Amino acid sequence: MHNVTAFNNLRQFIEELEACGELKRIRRPVSARLEISRLTDQESKRPGGGKALYFEQVKHSSFPVVTNVFGSSRRICLALGVTHLDQLGDRIREFTEFDAPQSLKEAFRLIPKAVEVSRCLPRRFKSGTPPCQQVVHTGDDVDLTRIPVLKCWPKDGGPFVTLPLVITRSPVSGKRNMGMYRLQIFDRNTTGMHWHIHKDGSHYYQEYCRQNRKMPVAVAVGADPATVYSATAPLPRGMDEVMLAGFIRRKPVVMTRCVTVDLEVPAEAEFVLEGYVVPGELRREGPFGDHTGYYSLEDDYPVFHVTAVTHRRDAVYHATVVGPPPMEDCYLARATERLFLPMIQAVMPEIRDYWFPWEGVFHNIVVVSIDKEYPGHAWKVMSGLWGQGQMSFCKAIVVVDPAVDCQNPEKILDAFVRNFDVQTDITLTLGILDVLDHSSPNPTYGNKIGIDLTRRFPNEEPRIPVTVTAGTITDEPIPDALFESVPEISGVRVIRPEITTDEPVRNHMLAVSVQKSVDRGGRYVADMILNDAGLARFNLIVLFDDDIDLNDASMMLWKLFNNVDPGRDMVIRQGRAVVDACKKGAMDGHHREWPDDLTFD
Ligand SMILES: Cc1cc2nc3c(=O)[nH]c(=O)nc-3n(C[C@H](O)[C@H](O)[C@H](O)COP(=O)(O)O)c2cc1C
């Protein structure tokens, strides 16, 4: 395998992907409006993530487009110079174990101390014209519409730059931030600047607003793969993502000064957009087919005024298409999961491992295994995670013992089915939520759920004993009376996880197809189900919209993790629970707009 230190730029990585058989060339002319995204969506849904796609001819543009370059286990490893993503964590661990840090920020600070500083810190481009400035357009010559920016999904508000490395500097601390925040192209020289409220770019913007100063912004598109990844990494504020890229590459990123703003960008970038954001100037942006698999709704975001577009003479436009998982971003997220584990462990050493199932689209659910030492230990871990950087967006945290392999969905389901006790294992709390969460009645904050599946210590509240064995989940038909008394219910399916022994299991699960009426929401259906004697043998019942295939486990999990507000959408009574994973509306007390699923009809 190629040594990653050699990837100075995107084109070297593309060459390597091609040499490894990981890249497909599409030679016929294609459109940047929906066609490239549809082909990319199809490709990334192939087993293992398909290949990277290189579109040689894009209609109405002189630049080629490359997509899906990180979208497989092999390609993300190649991008980050490892054969297994845990090697990234192992490299970090060498430093966090060296000197126990007290916080995530401190953990990250140890890295440059421990390695040769010169390996991490960015270097200045020295001689001649930097590659990213071989062609320079400024003033009236700026025309963003020449770049083949993709319109990804049919209802998108326009074309969006989907892999931008947005570089800003705090006017207070002078620290740099490089974050990935999408840009909607409005016209020849303006875009939206979609930094979510909790992100560092937004924080620095607020600092500029307080000083009532224009905020310089530079955006690189298409850089070496470690640098592109690093823009997505949830580093604590004030930590330089360009330095993380240097750490991953084992080689500094070479930066060059912008032409019209006082910022630096990766000299080897394919494209650079330079400009500024004006405090208080907002414009409606979106909708955008997002990585949740739903459209993120229209909203007001700052406007980016572009003063210069610079690029390589033969620039390649680098894009990603996000949508219903699994897609390319799942592999970027997996890299973050593995890279950040040792930093989280540095602060909470009881954590053995964790896993973000892709159906949870990262912010909805994490499964954590811990070495439990004392009563209430799982709650301590939940609280810790909910207070930690972007982990604090997480809606659900499930805590298991190390005996349960938290990377193995079957083992987790097995532990859940056997042990989960609705009455003792649930913790509900409040906190911030990812801007993309659509289940909460209020955007950006709301209900969270912790599920403690760890074994009980003698002085903890015991689970209610169970005697029913797996074999007793019967095939008895569901009484027709149910469908007559609750016309909203159109189908049911008994969920029968593979339980191999005859040990008692606590949970008997039923999935129910529902079409809600204008005045009868999930709680009404839940009440009817809980009162139905024919269903008394089921203690966990999940409601799905009637267009969901109840045989598609992955689809059902995706809906469950995305659509449920844990405080509002669960009815719990006498050890039984009905969870409403349907879309919500006024009949459920949900008064925000509910986003559409993404499809390419
Ligand atoms: C493909 C992709 C697109 C993203 N788009 C956005 C976005 O538009 N807005 C946003 O706030 N975060 C977005 N993110 C997540 C951020 O890049 C991520 O949270 C990052 O850590 C933010 O950097 P910061 O911590 O420096 O703010 C995206 C991530 C990926 C992988």
XYZ file of C-alpha atoms and ligand atoms in Angstrom:
632
model
C 0.000 0.000 0.000
C 1.064 3.541 -0.764
C 2.500 5.454 2.163
C 0.078 8.254 2.956
C 2.828 10.719 3.711
C 3.232 11.004 -0.024
C -0.292 12.371 -0.597
C 0.457 16.034 -1.047
C -2.835 16.743 -2.705
C -6.094 15.325 -3.972
C -4.728 14.351 -7.387
C -2.054 12.109 -5.906
C -4.726 10.380 -3.881
C -6.900 9.976 -6.989
C -3.958 8.414 -8.852
C -3.435 5.999 -6.003
C -7.115 5.066 -5.910
C -7.013 4.369 -9.626
C -3.867 2.274 -9.284
C -5.569 0.223 -6.550
C -8.699 -0.368 -8.637
C -10.678 1.867 -6.266
C -11.745 4.469 -8.824
C -14.100 4.308 -11.781
C -13.939 6.820 -14.617
C -17.166 8.019 -16.198
C -16.218 9.334 -19.629
C -19.590 10.356 -21.055
C -20.853 13.883 -20.378
C -22.905 14.106 -17.197
C -24.879 16.862 -15.540
C -23.928 18.404 -12.190
C -27.649 18.855 -11.568
C -28.827 15.584 -10.013
C -27.119 13.193 -12.441
C -23.724 13.015 -10.723
C -25.406 12.777 -7.345
C -27.748 10.003 -8.478
C -24.850 7.990 -9.895
C -22.857 8.602 -6.717
C -25.775 7.586 -4.528
C -26.155 4.336 -6.454
C -22.437 3.651 -6.327
C -22.100 4.291 -2.615
C -25.014 1.949 -1.894
C -23.103 -0.964 -3.488
C -21.740 -3.512 -1.008
C -18.748 -2.034 0.790
C -19.351 1.465 -0.577
C -18.569 0.923 -4.284
C -15.758 2.874 -5.947
C -14.721 6.492 -6.091
C -16.188 8.096 -9.207
C -14.285 10.397 -11.541
C -16.546 12.293 -13.944
C -14.318 13.405 -16.792
C -16.813 15.578 -18.643
C -19.332 17.699 -16.830
C -21.892 19.547 -18.921
C -21.493 23.350 -18.908
C -18.164 23.181 -17.057
C -14.549 22.722 -17.972
C -13.682 20.982 -14.695
C -13.965 17.267 -13.891
C -15.659 16.108 -10.669
C -14.619 13.389 -8.250
C -16.930 11.872 -5.623
C -16.988 9.051 -3.068
C -13.210 9.090 -2.541
C -13.512 8.245 1.186
C -16.523 5.969 0.762
C -15.213 2.519 1.715
C -13.209 1.022 4.567
C -10.263 0.560 2.248
C -10.366 4.089 0.850
C -10.716 5.848 4.207
C -7.745 3.846 5.513
C -5.745 4.683 2.432
C -6.689 8.349 2.817
C -5.485 8.440 6.397
C -2.411 6.269 5.936
C -3.425 3.257 8.003
C -4.442 -0.312 7.325
C -7.034 -0.206 10.106
C -8.693 2.896 11.539
C -7.823 1.823 15.090
C -4.211 2.568 14.226
C -5.121 6.258 14.299
C -6.412 5.853 17.837
C -3.326 3.837 18.772
C -1.085 6.692 17.662
C -3.069 9.152 19.769
C -3.059 6.735 22.704
C 0.738 6.745 22.822
C 0.523 10.377 23.852
C -2.549 10.392 26.052
C -1.138 7.507 28.114
C 2.124 9.336 28.437
C 0.698 12.051 30.697
C -2.899 11.647 31.880
C -4.831 14.708 30.682
C -7.820 16.127 32.541
C -9.880 17.188 29.557
C -10.328 16.543 25.858
C -8.556 19.777 25.079
C -5.606 18.842 27.223
C -5.527 15.402 25.612
C -5.172 16.944 22.224
C -2.582 19.446 23.433
C -0.291 16.592 24.416
C 0.158 15.501 20.842
C 2.380 18.257 19.527
C 4.296 18.147 22.799
C 5.078 14.504 22.415
C 5.897 14.217 18.742
C 8.288 16.338 16.845
C 6.411 19.600 16.607
C 7.644 20.073 13.088
C 5.625 17.103 11.911
C 2.309 18.628 12.903
C 2.646 22.345 12.485
C 1.739 23.730 9.084
C 4.522 25.150 6.918
C 4.493 28.240 4.726
C 4.628 27.753 0.947
C 7.899 29.365 -0.074
C 8.836 29.571 -3.722
C 6.918 30.621 -6.831
C 3.190 30.420 -7.433
C 1.304 28.063 -5.151
C -0.618 25.433 -7.140
C -3.974 26.653 -5.820
C -3.278 30.119 -7.302
C -2.219 29.123 -10.802
C -5.415 30.821 -11.989
C -6.755 33.847 -10.098
C -10.138 35.533 -10.572
C -10.943 38.613 -8.525
C -13.624 41.316 -8.504
C -16.070 41.147 -11.433
C -14.177 38.199 -12.816
C -15.411 35.979 -9.985
C -18.009 33.525 -11.250
C -18.911 30.616 -9.011
C -21.254 29.217 -11.640
C -18.207 28.081 -13.649
C -17.446 25.503 -10.969
C -19.447 22.272 -11.392
C -21.091 22.496 -7.981
C -23.628 19.695 -7.531
C -27.311 19.995 -7.027
C -27.629 16.753 -5.086
C -31.321 16.052 -4.400
C -34.460 17.102 -6.280
C -35.820 19.461 -3.633
C -32.459 21.058 -2.805
C -32.622 24.853 -2.734
C -29.788 25.001 -5.307
C -26.281 23.706 -5.901
C -24.197 23.145 -2.746
C -20.464 22.895 -2.198
C -20.482 19.753 -0.096
C -16.813 19.293 0.892
C -15.626 22.812 1.687
C -12.762 23.401 4.120
C -13.923 26.648 5.709
C -11.017 28.521 7.282
C -11.538 31.373 9.732
C -9.692 33.002 12.598
C -10.986 34.168 15.967
C -10.722 37.960 16.265
C -10.275 37.431 20.006
C -7.710 34.645 20.357
C -6.292 34.749 16.827
C -6.749 30.954 16.656
C -7.539 29.332 13.337
C -10.496 27.051 12.688
C -11.004 24.773 9.722
C -14.488 23.276 9.668
C -16.595 21.679 6.998
C -19.783 23.705 6.497
C -21.715 23.445 3.256
C -22.174 26.434 0.955
C -25.241 27.026 -1.189
C -24.345 28.889 -4.370
C -26.691 31.892 -4.588
C -25.159 33.618 -7.624
C -21.820 34.452 -9.257
C -20.208 35.697 -6.051
C -22.288 34.845 -2.987
C -23.065 31.649 -1.107
C -24.697 30.626 2.127
C -22.451 29.807 5.083
C -24.085 26.919 6.843
C -22.182 26.668 10.133
C -24.505 25.263 12.749
C -24.962 27.256 15.917
C -22.845 24.897 18.045
C -19.865 24.859 15.705
C -16.608 26.742 16.020
C -17.092 28.701 12.793
C -20.370 30.024 14.191
C -18.676 30.909 17.483
C -16.001 32.944 15.723
C -18.718 34.602 13.628
C -20.447 35.672 16.872
C -17.156 37.169 18.016
C -16.996 39.236 14.808
C -20.637 40.255 15.305
C -19.829 41.523 18.791
C -17.004 43.605 17.341
C -19.175 44.589 14.339
C -16.359 43.683 11.957
C -16.438 41.917 8.614
C -15.213 38.340 9.002
C -12.598 37.131 6.524
C -13.259 33.585 5.306
C -11.312 31.299 2.987
C -12.673 28.045 1.625
C -10.492 25.331 0.117
C -12.116 22.630 -2.003
C -10.088 19.533 -2.861
C -6.991 19.106 -0.694
C -4.901 16.147 0.420
C -7.226 13.582 2.002
C -5.973 13.943 5.591
C -6.638 17.681 5.462
C -10.120 17.189 4.036
C -10.905 14.678 6.764
C -9.510 16.970 9.461
C -12.019 19.705 8.603
C -14.754 17.289 9.705
C -13.039 16.305 12.959
C -14.740 17.618 16.117
C -11.657 19.108 17.728
C -12.141 21.279 20.792
C -12.372 24.968 19.934
C -8.980 26.599 19.593
C -7.281 23.405 18.382
C -6.043 23.753 14.831
C -7.430 21.150 12.440
C -4.549 21.865 10.070
C -2.241 20.577 12.781
C -4.352 17.432 13.136
C -3.922 16.901 9.396
C -0.156 17.224 9.851
C -0.305 14.646 12.634
C -2.295 12.196 10.517
C -0.048 12.681 7.471
C 3.094 12.654 9.613
C 4.041 15.644 7.550
C 3.091 19.327 7.790
C 0.410 20.786 5.571
C 1.877 23.491 3.362
C -0.214 26.650 3.594
C -0.167 29.746 1.450
C -1.464 33.258 1.900
C -4.748 34.165 0.228
C -4.857 36.829 -2.472
C -7.623 39.057 -1.048
C -8.009 38.099 2.627
C -5.598 37.755 5.513
C -5.877 33.988 5.878
C -3.913 30.951 4.744
C -5.141 27.955 2.774
C -3.592 24.617 1.784
C -1.275 25.528 -1.091
C -2.056 22.276 -2.892
C -5.839 22.835 -2.924
C -7.743 22.451 -6.191
C -9.985 25.498 -5.654
C -10.020 28.340 -3.132
C -12.862 30.786 -2.529
C -11.859 33.898 -0.617
C -14.152 36.494 0.850
C -15.981 37.699 3.908
C -19.132 37.397 5.955
C -20.882 40.552 7.168
C -22.124 40.536 10.790
C -25.893 40.248 10.946
C -26.450 39.677 7.222
C -28.552 36.521 6.931
C -30.243 34.896 3.980
C -32.662 31.989 3.626
C -30.761 28.868 2.642
C -31.782 25.254 1.902
C -33.505 22.903 1.835
C -30.642 20.454 1.440
C -30.691 16.656 1.229
C -28.626 15.904 4.308
C -26.702 12.994 5.742
C -29.610 12.115 8.008
C -31.427 10.877 4.902
C -33.867 13.789 5.212
C -33.942 17.285 3.804
C -32.642 19.762 6.323
C -35.161 22.562 6.219
C -34.765 26.085 4.954
C -33.286 28.465 7.483
C -31.434 31.772 7.742
C -27.652 31.616 7.611
C -24.847 34.139 7.065
C -23.899 35.117 3.523
C -20.394 34.548 2.152
C -19.303 37.269 -0.297
C -16.614 35.901 -2.576
C -13.841 38.336 -3.479
C -11.595 35.844 -5.255
C -11.721 32.384 -6.783
C -8.325 30.820 -7.331
C -7.622 27.364 -8.667
C -5.157 25.010 -10.260
C -4.893 25.244 -14.004
C -6.457 21.789 -14.402
C -8.458 21.765 -11.187
C -10.602 18.808 -10.153
C -13.772 19.621 -8.249
C -14.098 17.433 -5.142
C -17.625 16.703 -3.902
C -19.538 14.310 -1.748
C -23.166 13.304 -1.853
C -24.811 12.643 1.471
C -28.193 11.033 1.973
C -29.812 7.986 3.525
C -26.993 6.004 5.108
C -24.727 4.266 4.344
C -22.903 6.846 2.245
C -19.443 8.339 2.114
C -19.802 10.417 5.272
C -20.291 7.208 7.312
C -16.647 6.357 6.640
C -15.479 9.834 7.660
C -17.551 9.489 10.825
C -16.059 6.081 11.509
C -12.573 7.595 11.308
C -13.623 10.188 13.890
C -15.065 7.476 16.119
C -11.772 5.584 16.134
C -9.487 8.616 16.316
C -11.315 10.194 19.233
C -11.755 7.058 21.364
C -8.412 7.451 23.166
C -9.109 11.133 23.798
C -12.484 10.275 25.344
C -10.820 7.457 27.301
C -8.204 9.888 28.564
C -10.992 11.756 30.312
C -13.179 8.725 31.132
C -10.846 5.719 31.454
C -13.723 3.396 32.365
C -14.839 3.502 28.714
C -13.675 0.358 26.946
C -15.072 1.093 23.520
C -17.981 2.733 21.749
C -19.844 2.438 18.482
C -22.043 4.747 16.438
C -24.393 2.624 14.317
C -24.771 4.285 10.932
C -28.552 4.139 11.203
C -28.125 6.665 14.024
C -26.399 9.103 11.616
C -23.798 9.761 14.292
C -25.673 12.166 16.531
C -28.659 9.999 17.382
C -27.173 7.035 19.227
C -23.932 5.708 20.643
C -23.378 2.348 22.339
C -20.656 2.474 25.009
C -19.066 -0.372 26.913
C -17.643 0.422 30.342
C -15.766 -1.270 33.156
C -18.387 -0.733 35.793
C -16.967 -0.191 39.260
C -19.723 1.300 41.357
C -23.483 1.826 41.498
C -24.682 4.491 39.101
C -21.488 4.263 37.057
C -23.434 4.114 33.759
C -25.143 7.401 34.648
C -21.791 9.023 35.308
C -20.599 7.978 31.853
C -23.796 9.236 30.221
C -23.461 12.605 31.928
C -19.798 12.805 30.990
C -20.468 12.093 27.331
C -23.381 14.508 27.193
C -20.990 17.215 28.360
C -18.170 16.453 25.948
C -17.724 18.457 22.727
C -19.899 17.232 19.865
C -20.745 14.078 21.859
C -23.146 16.395 23.643
C -25.428 16.319 20.561
C -26.047 12.613 21.104
C -29.726 11.847 21.654
C -29.403 8.282 22.985
C -26.601 6.615 24.915
C -26.737 2.877 25.562
C -24.282 1.579 28.156
C -23.233 -2.085 28.209
C -20.711 -4.247 30.067
C -17.506 -5.224 28.253
C -18.882 -8.762 27.915
C -21.158 -7.312 25.245
C -19.126 -6.501 22.150
C -20.360 -2.989 21.474
C -19.168 -3.154 17.868
C -21.433 -6.132 17.203
C -25.100 -5.274 16.525
C -26.279 -8.831 17.166
C -24.654 -8.956 20.587
C -26.137 -5.588 21.496
C -29.597 -6.660 20.383
C -29.177 -9.886 22.309
C -28.236 -7.969 25.485
C -31.125 -5.603 24.904
C -33.719 -8.304 24.383
C -32.597 -10.295 27.394
C -31.952 -7.523 29.871
C -33.621 -4.237 29.064
C -36.104 -3.341 31.752
C -38.322 -0.422 30.842
C -38.860 0.359 34.506
C -35.297 0.525 35.777
C -32.970 1.065 32.818
C -34.115 4.354 31.332
C -32.767 7.802 32.210
C -34.421 10.781 30.597
C -32.721 14.126 30.583
C -32.449 17.363 28.619
C -29.617 18.833 26.618
C -28.517 20.236 23.302
C -29.290 18.388 20.093
C -27.698 18.450 16.675
C -29.217 21.144 14.454
C -30.176 18.272 12.134
C -32.351 16.567 14.741
C -35.917 16.873 13.538
C -37.709 14.850 16.210
C -37.545 17.382 19.017
C -40.431 19.849 19.359
C -37.779 22.581 19.669
C -34.831 22.903 17.319
C -31.317 22.347 18.769
C -32.301 21.242 22.278
C -34.591 18.780 23.950
C -34.985 15.298 25.356
C -32.308 12.666 25.596
C -32.399 9.057 26.711
C -29.835 6.919 28.446
C -30.296 3.144 28.548
C -28.280 1.303 31.168
C -27.890 -2.333 30.167
C -25.023 -3.030 32.581
C -25.341 -5.771 35.165
C -26.853 -4.599 38.430
C -24.787 -4.250 41.565
C -26.444 -5.516 44.773
C -27.166 -1.994 45.997
C -28.665 -0.814 42.721
C -32.353 -1.054 41.966
C -32.779 -4.611 40.662
C -34.437 -5.408 37.375
C -37.781 -7.128 37.685
C -37.092 -10.895 37.448
C -38.188 -12.621 34.235
C -39.339 -16.131 33.681
C -40.502 -16.122 30.098
C -38.124 -17.896 27.707
C -37.317 -16.947 24.153
C -39.301 -19.876 22.832
C -42.489 -18.501 24.280
C -42.608 -15.583 21.833
C -45.530 -17.240 20.142
C -46.664 -17.352 16.585
C -50.225 -16.887 17.704
C -51.965 -14.593 15.260
C -52.723 -11.034 16.244
C -56.471 -10.809 16.866
C -58.410 -9.166 14.023
C -60.285 -7.160 16.629
C -57.209 -4.932 16.910
C -57.467 -3.800 13.302
C -61.203 -3.201 13.682
C -60.917 -1.181 16.879
C -57.875 0.827 15.724
C -58.286 1.511 12.002
C -55.014 3.477 12.089
C -53.177 0.139 12.401
C -52.617 -1.540 9.053
C -50.137 -4.297 9.857
C -47.969 -5.893 12.519
C -44.850 -7.983 12.650
C -43.420 -9.857 15.606
C -39.736 -8.992 15.971
C -37.897 -12.189 16.620
C -34.202 -11.646 17.259
C -31.966 -14.683 16.958
C -31.803 -15.856 20.550
C -29.975 -19.146 20.594
C -30.507 -20.370 24.156
C -33.601 -21.022 26.176
C -32.626 -18.530 28.845
C -35.353 -16.184 29.943
C -35.767 -13.054 27.868
C -37.425 -9.959 29.150
C -38.544 -8.310 25.963
C -41.107 -9.376 23.417
C -41.257 -6.948 20.577
C -43.841 -6.019 18.024
C -43.553 -3.623 15.093
C -46.800 -1.976 14.051
C -47.638 -0.170 10.799
C -49.665 2.932 11.413
C -51.347 5.583 9.374
C -52.215 8.355 11.781
C -55.342 10.408 11.273
C -55.546 14.168 11.702
C -56.779 13.950 15.269
C -55.383 10.576 16.394
C -51.642 10.628 16.913
C -49.128 8.168 18.295
C -50.281 8.442 21.893
C -53.811 7.467 20.962
C -52.571 4.398 19.073
C -50.220 3.584 21.964
C -53.078 3.686 24.457
C -55.211 1.402 22.321
C -52.361 -1.077 21.991
C -51.556 -1.097 25.688
C -55.233 -1.700 26.492
C -55.597 -4.553 24.022
C -55.597 -7.862 25.866
C -54.621 -9.705 22.686
C -51.287 -7.896 22.664
C -50.525 -8.307 26.356
C -47.649 -10.696 25.619
C -45.695 -7.890 23.922
C -43.965 -5.400 26.159
C -42.032 -3.363 23.569
C -44.041 -2.077 20.672
C -42.717 0.269 18.023
C -44.957 2.207 15.646
C -43.796 2.846 12.081
C -45.382 4.740 9.214
C -47.244 2.339 6.974
C -44.850 2.855 4.044
C -41.994 1.316 6.049
C -41.169 -2.300 5.260
C -41.359 -4.113 8.592
C -38.924 -6.737 7.267
C -36.198 -4.146 6.705
C -34.393 -4.043 10.047
C -31.970 -1.344 9.002
C -34.733 0.948 7.750
C -36.668 0.401 10.979
C -33.645 1.278 13.117
C -32.985 4.376 11.019
C -36.572 5.552 11.595
C -36.445 4.659 15.283
C -33.227 6.571 15.918
C -34.194 9.605 13.818
C -37.883 10.080 14.509
C -38.267 9.535 18.234
C -38.205 12.310 20.783
C -37.584 10.227 23.898
C -39.544 12.511 26.172
C -42.634 12.809 24.013
C -42.823 9.713 21.851
C -42.710 6.909 24.414
C -45.723 5.758 26.393
C -44.595 3.601 29.318
C -47.004 1.739 31.513
C -46.537 -1.173 33.925
C -43.334 -2.433 32.401
C -44.515 -2.050 28.824
C -43.612 0.658 26.334
C -44.908 1.877 23.000
C -42.435 3.941 21.020
C -43.664 6.097 18.159
C -41.105 6.062 15.324
C -43.548 7.533 12.795
C -43.324 11.029 11.399
C -44.936 13.556 13.738
C -47.483 16.259 13.240
C -49.956 18.429 15.103
C -51.828 15.273 16.210
C -48.687 14.410 18.203
C -48.125 17.888 19.547
C -45.313 18.494 17.043
C -45.657 21.926 15.495
C -42.361 22.231 13.617
C -42.201 21.300 9.970
C -41.320 17.641 9.484
C -38.694 17.076 6.759
C -39.216 14.856 3.731
C -37.211 11.669 3.177
C -34.717 11.885 0.334
C -35.629 10.107 -2.875
C -34.688 10.415 -6.543
C -38.177 9.800 -7.948
C -19.669 16.028 4.297
C -19.896 16.818 5.552
C -20.652 17.968 5.509
C -20.881 18.706 6.656
N -21.629 19.836 6.582
C -21.826 20.579 7.686
C -22.555 21.792 7.603
O -23.051 22.183 6.558
N -22.690 22.523 8.738
C -22.151 22.133 9.936
O -22.287 22.851 10.929
N -21.474 20.970 10.053
C -21.287 20.194 8.949
N -20.575 19.032 9.029
C -20.034 18.609 10.333
C -18.821 19.448 10.698
O -17.897 19.492 9.656
C -18.163 18.895 11.942
O -19.087 18.961 13.001
C -16.888 19.615 12.309
O -16.340 19.041 13.477
C -17.132 21.082 12.541
O -15.934 21.722 12.808
P -15.779 22.688 14.056
O -15.801 21.798 15.268
O -14.447 23.292 13.837
O -16.883 23.656 14.003
C -20.338 18.276 7.885
C -19.578 17.116 7.937
C -19.356 16.382 6.788
C -18.534 15.130 6.860
